[in-house]
Coordinates of C-alpha atoms and ligand atoms in Angstrom, one line a residue:
M20 CA 13.2 11.5 1.9
K21 CA 14.4 8.0 1.5
T22 CA 13.7 6.0 -1.8
T23 CA 12.7 2.4 -1.4
F24 CA 11.5 -0.2 -3.7
R25 CA 8.8 -3.0 -3.4
W26 CA 10.4 -6.3 -3.8
Y27 CA 8.5 -9.5 -3.6
G28 CA 11.3 -11.8 -2.3
L29 CA 13.8 -14.1 -3.7
G30 CA 12.2 -16.5 -6.3
N31 CA 9.2 -14.5 -6.2
D32 CA 10.1 -11.3 -7.9
T33 CA 11.1 -10.8 -11.6
I34 CA 13.6 -8.1 -10.5
P35 CA 17.0 -8.9 -9.0
L36 CA 18.3 -7.1 -6.1
A37 CA 21.3 -6.1 -8.0
H38 CA 19.1 -4.2 -10.4
I39 CA 17.2 -2.5 -7.8
K40 CA 20.4 -1.2 -6.1
Q41 CA 21.4 0.4 -9.4
I42 CA 18.5 2.8 -9.4
P43 CA 19.6 6.2 -8.4
S44 CA 19.0 7.3 -4.8
M45 CA 17.8 3.7 -3.8
T46 CA 18.1 2.8 0.1
G47 CA 16.0 -0.3 0.8
V48 CA 13.3 -2.8 -0.1
V49 CA 9.9 -2.8 0.7
W50 CA 9.2 -6.4 1.6
A51 CA 6.9 -9.0 3.1
L52 CA 6.7 -12.8 3.8
H53 CA 3.9 -13.2 1.3
D54 CA 3.5 -16.8 2.1
V55 CA 2.6 -16.2 5.7
P56 CA -1.2 -16.3 6.1
A57 CA -2.7 -13.2 7.6
G58 CA -2.8 -13.5 11.6
E59 CA 0.3 -15.9 11.8
V60 CA 3.5 -14.9 13.6
W61 CA 6.5 -14.1 11.3
S62 CA 9.3 -16.1 12.9
E63 CA 12.7 -14.5 13.6
A64 CA 14.2 -17.0 11.5
R65 CA 12.5 -16.1 8.4
I66 CA 13.0 -12.4 8.9
A67 CA 16.8 -13.0 9.3
E68 CA 16.8 -14.8 6.2
V69 CA 15.5 -11.8 4.1
K70 CA 17.8 -9.7 6.0
S71 CA 20.8 -11.6 5.0
Q72 CA 19.7 -11.9 1.2
V73 CA 18.9 -8.0 1.0
E74 CA 21.8 -6.4 3.2
P75 CA 24.8 -7.8 0.8
Y76 CA 23.5 -5.4 -1.9
G77 CA 23.8 -2.5 0.4
L78 CA 19.9 -2.3 0.9
N79 CA 18.1 -2.1 4.1
I80 CA 14.9 -3.9 5.1
D81 CA 13.4 -0.8 7.1
V82 CA 9.9 -0.9 5.6
V83 CA 7.5 -3.8 5.5
E84 CA 4.4 -3.8 3.5
S85 CA 2.1 -5.5 4.8
V86 CA 1.8 -7.4 8.0
N87 CA -1.8 -8.0 7.0
I88 CA -4.6 -7.8 9.5
H89 CA -6.6 -11.2 10.3
E90 CA -10.2 -10.8 9.3
S91 CA -11.5 -11.4 13.0
I92 CA -9.9 -8.1 14.0
K93 CA -11.7 -6.2 11.3
L94 CA -14.8 -8.1 12.3
G95 CA -14.3 -7.5 16.1
S96 CA -15.1 -11.4 16.8
P97 CA -13.7 -13.0 19.9
E98 CA -11.1 -14.8 18.2
R99 CA -9.5 -11.4 17.6
E100 CA -7.5 -11.6 20.8
S101 CA -5.2 -14.5 19.9
Y102 CA -4.5 -12.8 16.4
I103 CA -3.6 -9.5 18.2
E104 CA -1.2 -11.4 20.4
N105 CA 0.2 -12.8 17.2
Y106 CA 0.5 -9.4 15.8
K107 CA 2.5 -8.0 18.6
T108 CA 4.9 -11.1 18.4
T109 CA 5.5 -10.2 14.8
L110 CA 6.3 -6.6 15.7
R111 CA 8.8 -7.5 18.5
N112 CA 10.4 -9.9 16.0
L113 CA 10.5 -7.2 13.2
G114 CA 11.9 -4.6 15.7
K115 CA 14.9 -7.0 16.6
Y116 CA 16.0 -6.8 13.1
G117 CA 15.8 -3.3 12.8
V118 CA 12.4 -2.7 10.8
K119 CA 11.3 0.9 11.3
V120 CA 8.0 1.0 9.4
V121 CA 4.9 -1.3 9.1
C122 CA 2.4 -0.8 6.5
Y123 CA -0.9 -2.5 6.9
N124 CA -4.4 -1.9 5.6
F125 CA -8.0 -2.4 7.1
M126 CA -10.0 -3.1 4.2
P127 CA -12.7 -5.6 5.0
V128 CA -12.3 -8.9 2.6
F129 CA -10.4 -7.3 -0.4
D130 CA -7.4 -5.4 -0.5
W131 CA -7.0 -3.1 -3.6
I132 CA -9.1 -3.5 -6.5
R133 CA -8.9 -3.1 -10.4
T134 CA -11.0 -4.5 -13.3
D135 CA -8.1 -4.6 -15.6
L136 CA -4.6 -5.5 -14.9
F137 CA -3.1 -5.1 -18.6
K138 CA -5.2 -2.4 -20.1
E139 CA -3.7 -1.3 -23.3
T140 CA -3.0 2.4 -23.4
E141 CA -2.5 4.8 -26.3
D142 CA 1.4 4.5 -26.5
G143 CA 1.1 0.6 -26.8
S144 CA 2.0 0.1 -23.1
T145 CA -0.5 -1.6 -20.5
A146 CA -1.5 -0.4 -17.1
L147 CA -4.0 -1.2 -14.3
F148 CA -7.5 0.1 -14.8
Y149 CA -10.6 0.6 -12.7
E150 CA -13.9 0.6 -14.5
H151 CA -17.2 1.1 -12.7
A152 CA -19.5 -0.3 -15.3
K153 CA -17.4 -3.7 -14.7
I154 CA -18.0 -3.7 -10.9
D155 CA -21.5 -2.6 -10.9
G156 CA -23.5 -5.7 -10.2
I157 CA -20.8 -8.2 -10.7
D158 CA -20.4 -11.3 -8.4
P159 CA -17.3 -10.8 -6.5
K160 CA -16.3 -14.3 -7.0
V161 CA -16.5 -13.8 -10.8
L162 CA -14.2 -10.6 -10.4
V163 CA -11.7 -12.7 -8.1
K164 CA -11.7 -15.4 -11.0
Q165 CA -10.9 -13.0 -13.6
F166 CA -8.1 -11.3 -11.5
M167 CA -6.7 -14.6 -10.9
E168 CA -6.6 -15.5 -14.4
N169 CA -5.3 -12.2 -15.6
S170 CA -2.5 -11.9 -13.2
K171 CA -0.4 -14.2 -15.5
E172 CA 0.3 -16.7 -12.6
L173 CA 1.9 -14.3 -10.2
T174 CA 0.3 -13.8 -6.8
L175 CA -0.8 -10.2 -6.3
P176 CA -0.6 -8.8 -2.9
G177 CA -3.9 -8.8 -1.1
W178 CA -5.2 -11.4 -3.5
E179 CA -3.4 -14.5 -1.9
P180 CA -5.6 -17.6 -2.7
E181 CA -5.8 -18.4 1.0
R182 CA -7.6 -15.2 1.8
L183 CA -10.1 -15.7 -0.9
K184 CA -11.3 -19.1 -0.4
H185 CA -14.2 -18.3 2.0
L186 CA -15.5 -15.5 0.1
D187 CA -19.3 -16.1 0.8
K188 CA -18.8 -16.8 4.3
L189 CA -16.6 -13.6 4.6
F190 CA -19.4 -11.4 2.8
D191 CA -22.0 -13.0 5.6
L192 CA -19.9 -12.1 8.5
Y193 CA -19.7 -8.5 7.4
K194 CA -23.6 -8.2 7.0
G195 CA -24.6 -5.2 9.2
M196 CA -21.0 -3.8 9.4
T197 CA -21.0 -0.1 9.3
E198 CA -18.1 2.4 9.3
D199 CA -18.5 3.3 12.8
K200 CA -18.3 -0.4 14.0
L201 CA -15.4 -0.8 11.9
R202 CA -13.5 2.2 13.1
E203 CA -14.2 0.8 16.7
N204 CA -12.6 -2.3 15.8
L205 CA -9.5 -0.4 14.4
K206 CA -9.3 1.6 17.5
Y207 CA -9.4 -1.5 19.6
F208 CA -6.5 -3.1 17.8
L209 CA -4.5 0.2 17.6
E210 CA -5.0 0.5 21.3
Q211 CA -3.3 -2.9 21.9
I212 CA -0.4 -2.7 19.4
I213 CA 0.9 0.9 19.3
P214 CA 2.5 0.7 23.0
V215 CA 4.3 -2.4 21.6
A216 CA 5.2 -0.6 18.4
E217 CA 6.7 2.3 20.4
E218 CA 8.6 -0.1 22.6
V219 CA 10.3 -1.9 19.8
G220 CA 10.7 1.6 17.6
I221 CA 8.1 0.6 14.9
K222 CA 5.9 3.1 13.0
M223 CA 2.6 1.6 12.0
A224 CA 1.4 3.1 8.7
I225 CA -2.2 2.6 7.6
H226 CA -2.7 2.3 3.9
P227 CA -5.8 4.2 2.3
D228 CA -8.6 2.1 1.0
D229 CA -7.8 1.6 -2.8
P230 CA -10.2 2.8 -4.4
P231 CA -11.4 5.3 -1.8
F232 CA -15.0 4.6 -1.9
S233 CA -17.3 1.5 -0.8
V234 CA -16.9 -1.6 -3.5
F235 CA -19.5 -4.6 -3.1
G236 CA -21.4 -2.7 -0.1
L237 CA -18.4 -3.3 2.0
P238 CA -17.6 -0.1 4.6
R239 CA -14.4 1.7 4.0
I240 CA -12.8 4.0 6.7
V241 CA -9.4 5.3 5.2
K242 CA -10.8 7.4 2.3
C243 CA -10.5 11.2 2.9
H244 CA -8.9 13.8 5.1
D245 CA -11.3 13.5 7.9
D246 CA -10.9 9.7 8.0
L247 CA -7.1 10.0 8.5
Q248 CA -7.6 12.6 11.1
K249 CA -9.9 10.3 13.0
I250 CA -7.4 7.5 12.8
I251 CA -4.4 9.6 14.1
E252 CA -6.5 10.7 16.9
M253 CA -7.5 7.1 17.9
V254 CA -4.1 6.9 19.6
D255 CA -1.9 9.8 20.0
S256 CA 1.5 8.4 19.3
P257 CA 4.0 8.9 16.5
S258 CA 3.8 5.1 16.2
N259 CA 0.5 5.6 14.8
G260 CA 0.7 6.7 11.3
I261 CA -0.3 6.9 7.7
T262 CA 0.9 5.5 4.4
L263 CA 0.0 8.4 2.2
C264 CA -0.7 6.9 -1.1
S265 CA -1.6 9.5 -3.7
G266 CA -3.0 6.7 -6.1
A267 CA -5.3 5.3 -3.8
L268 CA -6.7 8.5 -2.5
G269 CA -6.5 10.1 -5.9
P270 CA -9.6 8.4 -7.6
N271 CA -11.7 11.0 -5.3
L272 CA -10.7 14.2 -6.8
N273 CA -11.8 16.1 -3.9
N274 CA -9.0 14.7 -1.9
D275 CA -6.3 17.2 -1.5
I276 CA -3.4 15.4 -1.2
P277 CA -0.6 18.3 -0.9
R278 CA -2.8 19.6 1.8
M279 CA -2.9 16.2 3.4
V280 CA 0.9 16.0 3.2
R281 CA 1.3 19.4 4.9
T282 CA -1.2 18.6 7.7
F283 CA -0.2 15.0 8.5
H284 CA 3.4 15.1 7.6
E285 CA 4.5 14.2 11.3
R286 CA 2.4 11.0 11.2
I287 CA 3.5 9.9 7.7
P288 CA 6.4 7.7 8.1
F289 CA 5.8 6.1 4.6
A290 CA 4.5 7.2 1.3
H291 CA 3.4 5.9 -2.0
I292 CA 3.7 8.1 -4.9
R293 CA 2.0 7.5 -8.3
N294 CA -0.2 9.1 -10.7
I295 CA -3.8 8.2 -12.1
K296 CA -5.8 9.5 -14.8
V297 CA -9.5 10.0 -13.6
F298 CA -12.3 10.1 -16.4
D299 CA -15.3 12.1 -16.2
N300 CA -17.3 8.8 -15.2
G301 CA -15.0 8.1 -12.5
D302 CA -13.2 5.3 -14.2
F303 CA -9.5 5.5 -13.6
L304 CA -6.2 4.4 -15.3
E305 CA -2.6 4.3 -13.8
T306 CA -0.3 6.4 -15.7
S307 CA 3.2 7.2 -15.7
H308 CA 4.3 9.2 -12.7
L309 CA 4.5 12.6 -14.7
S310 CA 2.1 15.3 -13.6
R311 CA 0.8 16.0 -17.2
D312 CA 0.1 12.4 -17.9
G313 CA -2.5 12.3 -15.1
S314 CA -5.2 13.9 -13.0
L315 CA -3.0 14.4 -9.8
D316 CA -0.2 17.1 -9.7
I317 CA 2.7 14.6 -8.7
A318 CA 5.1 17.8 -8.7
E319 CA 2.8 19.6 -6.2
I320 CA 2.8 16.5 -4.1
V321 CA 6.6 16.2 -4.2
K322 CA 6.7 19.9 -3.7
A323 CA 4.6 19.5 -0.5
F324 CA 6.8 16.7 1.0
N325 CA 9.8 19.0 0.1
D326 CA 8.2 22.2 1.9
V327 CA 7.9 20.1 5.2
N328 CA 11.5 18.6 4.9
Y329 CA 10.2 15.1 4.7
Q330 CA 12.5 12.6 6.0
G331 CA 10.4 9.5 6.0
Y332 CA 10.5 6.5 3.3
Y333 CA 8.8 6.9 0.1
R334 CA 8.4 4.1 -2.9
P335 CA 7.3 4.8 -6.5
D336 CA 4.1 2.9 -6.9
H337 CA 2.5 0.9 -9.4
G338 CA 4.1 1.4 -12.9
R339 CA 2.8 0.8 -16.5
H340 CA 4.1 -2.2 -18.1
I341 CA 6.6 -0.6 -20.8
W342 CA 9.4 -1.9 -23.2
E343 CA 7.6 -5.4 -23.3
E344 CA 8.7 -6.1 -19.8
K345 CA 7.1 -9.4 -18.4
C346 CA 6.4 -8.6 -14.7
R347 CA 3.8 -8.7 -11.9
P348 CA 1.0 -6.2 -12.8
G349 CA 2.0 -2.9 -11.7
Y350 CA 5.6 -4.0 -10.2
G351 CA 7.9 -3.8 -13.3
L352 CA 11.3 -2.3 -13.1
Y353 CA 11.3 0.1 -15.8
D354 CA 8.3 2.6 -15.3
R355 CA 8.8 2.5 -11.5
A356 CA 12.5 3.3 -11.9
L357 CA 11.4 6.2 -14.3
G358 CA 9.1 7.4 -11.6
I359 CA 11.8 7.5 -9.1
M360 CA 14.0 9.7 -11.3
Y361 CA 10.9 12.0 -12.0
I362 CA 10.3 12.4 -8.1
Q363 CA 13.9 13.0 -7.6
G364 CA 14.2 15.5 -10.1
V365 CA 11.2 17.6 -8.6
W366 CA 12.9 17.3 -5.4
D367 CA 16.2 18.5 -6.5
A368 CA 14.5 21.3 -8.3
C369 CA 12.8 22.4 -5.0
E370 CA 15.9 22.1 -3.1
K371 CA 17.8 24.6 -5.8
A372 CA 14.7 26.9 -5.6
K373 CA 15.2 27.1 -1.9
G374 CA 18.9 27.9 -2.1
E375 CA 18.2 30.6 -4.7
K376 CA 15.8 32.4 -2.3
Ligands
DNO25 C1 -1.0 -3.0 -4.1 C2 -0.8 -2.6 -2.8 C3 -1.6 -2.9 -1.8 C4 -1.0 -2.4 -0.4 C5 -1.7 -2.8 0.7 C6 -1.1 -2.2 2.0 O1 -0.3 -2.9 -5.2 O2 -1.0 -0.9 -3.0 O3 -1.8 -4.2 -1.8 O4 0.3 -2.9 -0.3 O5 -3.1 -2.2 0.6 O6 -1.6 -2.8 3.1

C-alpha cells in the first residue's frame, strides 16, 4: 500500500513538503484547491501549479481530497445539472495531470463534526473530541461559531466560511429530506460522473459520514457496511469506490472495519487509518494510532489490508497535537508521522509472517 500525507498547499500548511518527504515510505500528498468553492471548476492552470510545486520534492499528486459536492446535487434541485457538468470538467482536468483518486463526501450541510478541537488528554497532548451532550439541543450556528473561534484562525476542511454563510436557508432546504431521497440523489450524480471518471482513469472514493450517525436531524447514508454495499452497487464500476476511513466509521462499534476491508477491498482505492477511543456514553476522543490506545484494533485493520494484498493509497488520519506543535487541528506533522511508522511496522510484520509460513 502506498503512503500519502494530507497537505493543505503552499502558504496554507504549517508543514513544508521537504519535511513530508522525509517521512519513511512517503509517496505523495493528498491535496485540494481549498479556496475554490464547491461546485466551481478546478482550472488546469491551478492544477498544473500544484503539480509543479509538489513534484520537485519527489512526491506525487495522485490523490485529491476532496472535490466537494455542491449542495444542489445532494438536494436534487434543478441547478444540479450545471454543477454536475462542472464536476465532470474538473475530473477531466484532474485526469490530464495524472490524478488517480478523488475523495468526496455526501454529507448534507456539514462535513465532519467535533465539539472540541484541542481537548486536553492525560499525557498533556491535545486532540479532537466529540461529546454528545454538547451537540444535543445546540443551535448549529453556535457550534459553527465555536468551531471557527477554536480553530486558531486556520480554515478547517469542510468548514470553509463560504459554505457556512447560509446555514438557516440550507437547513430549510433539507426539511423532509430522507435517507432514501438522499441516496437517489447520490445515484443520479454517480450515474453521470462515473463514466467520465472511467474515461480519464480516476477512481472516485466516497468518504464515510463522520460521525456515522445523524447529527442535527440531517440524514446520513454512508455509515455502515450496508450503506457501503448499496453505494458500490449504484454503479458497478471500479471507478465507483470508497475511502475506507476507520476513524469516521469507528464511533459505531458495531462497524467491523477489518470485515469491510476484506469485503470491499477491490473498491477501496484510498484508506484513512486512525484510532479513536469510544467511551461508554458514545463520546469519542481521537488517540494515537496505536491499537492499545483506542477502541479500534488498528493492527488488525492493517493486517486485513495486508491479507488482501492492498495496493491502494492510504494516509494516516488526524493526529494528536504533541510536542507543543502549533498546527491545524488534527493535521500536525509529528503524531501523523508516528502513525505512519506504526502502520508500516504492522505491515512489515505481516509480510515477515507470510514469508515464514
Ligand atoms: C477531516 C476530513 C474530512 C474529509 C472529507 C472527505 O479532517 O476527514 O473533511 O476530508 O469528509 O470528503
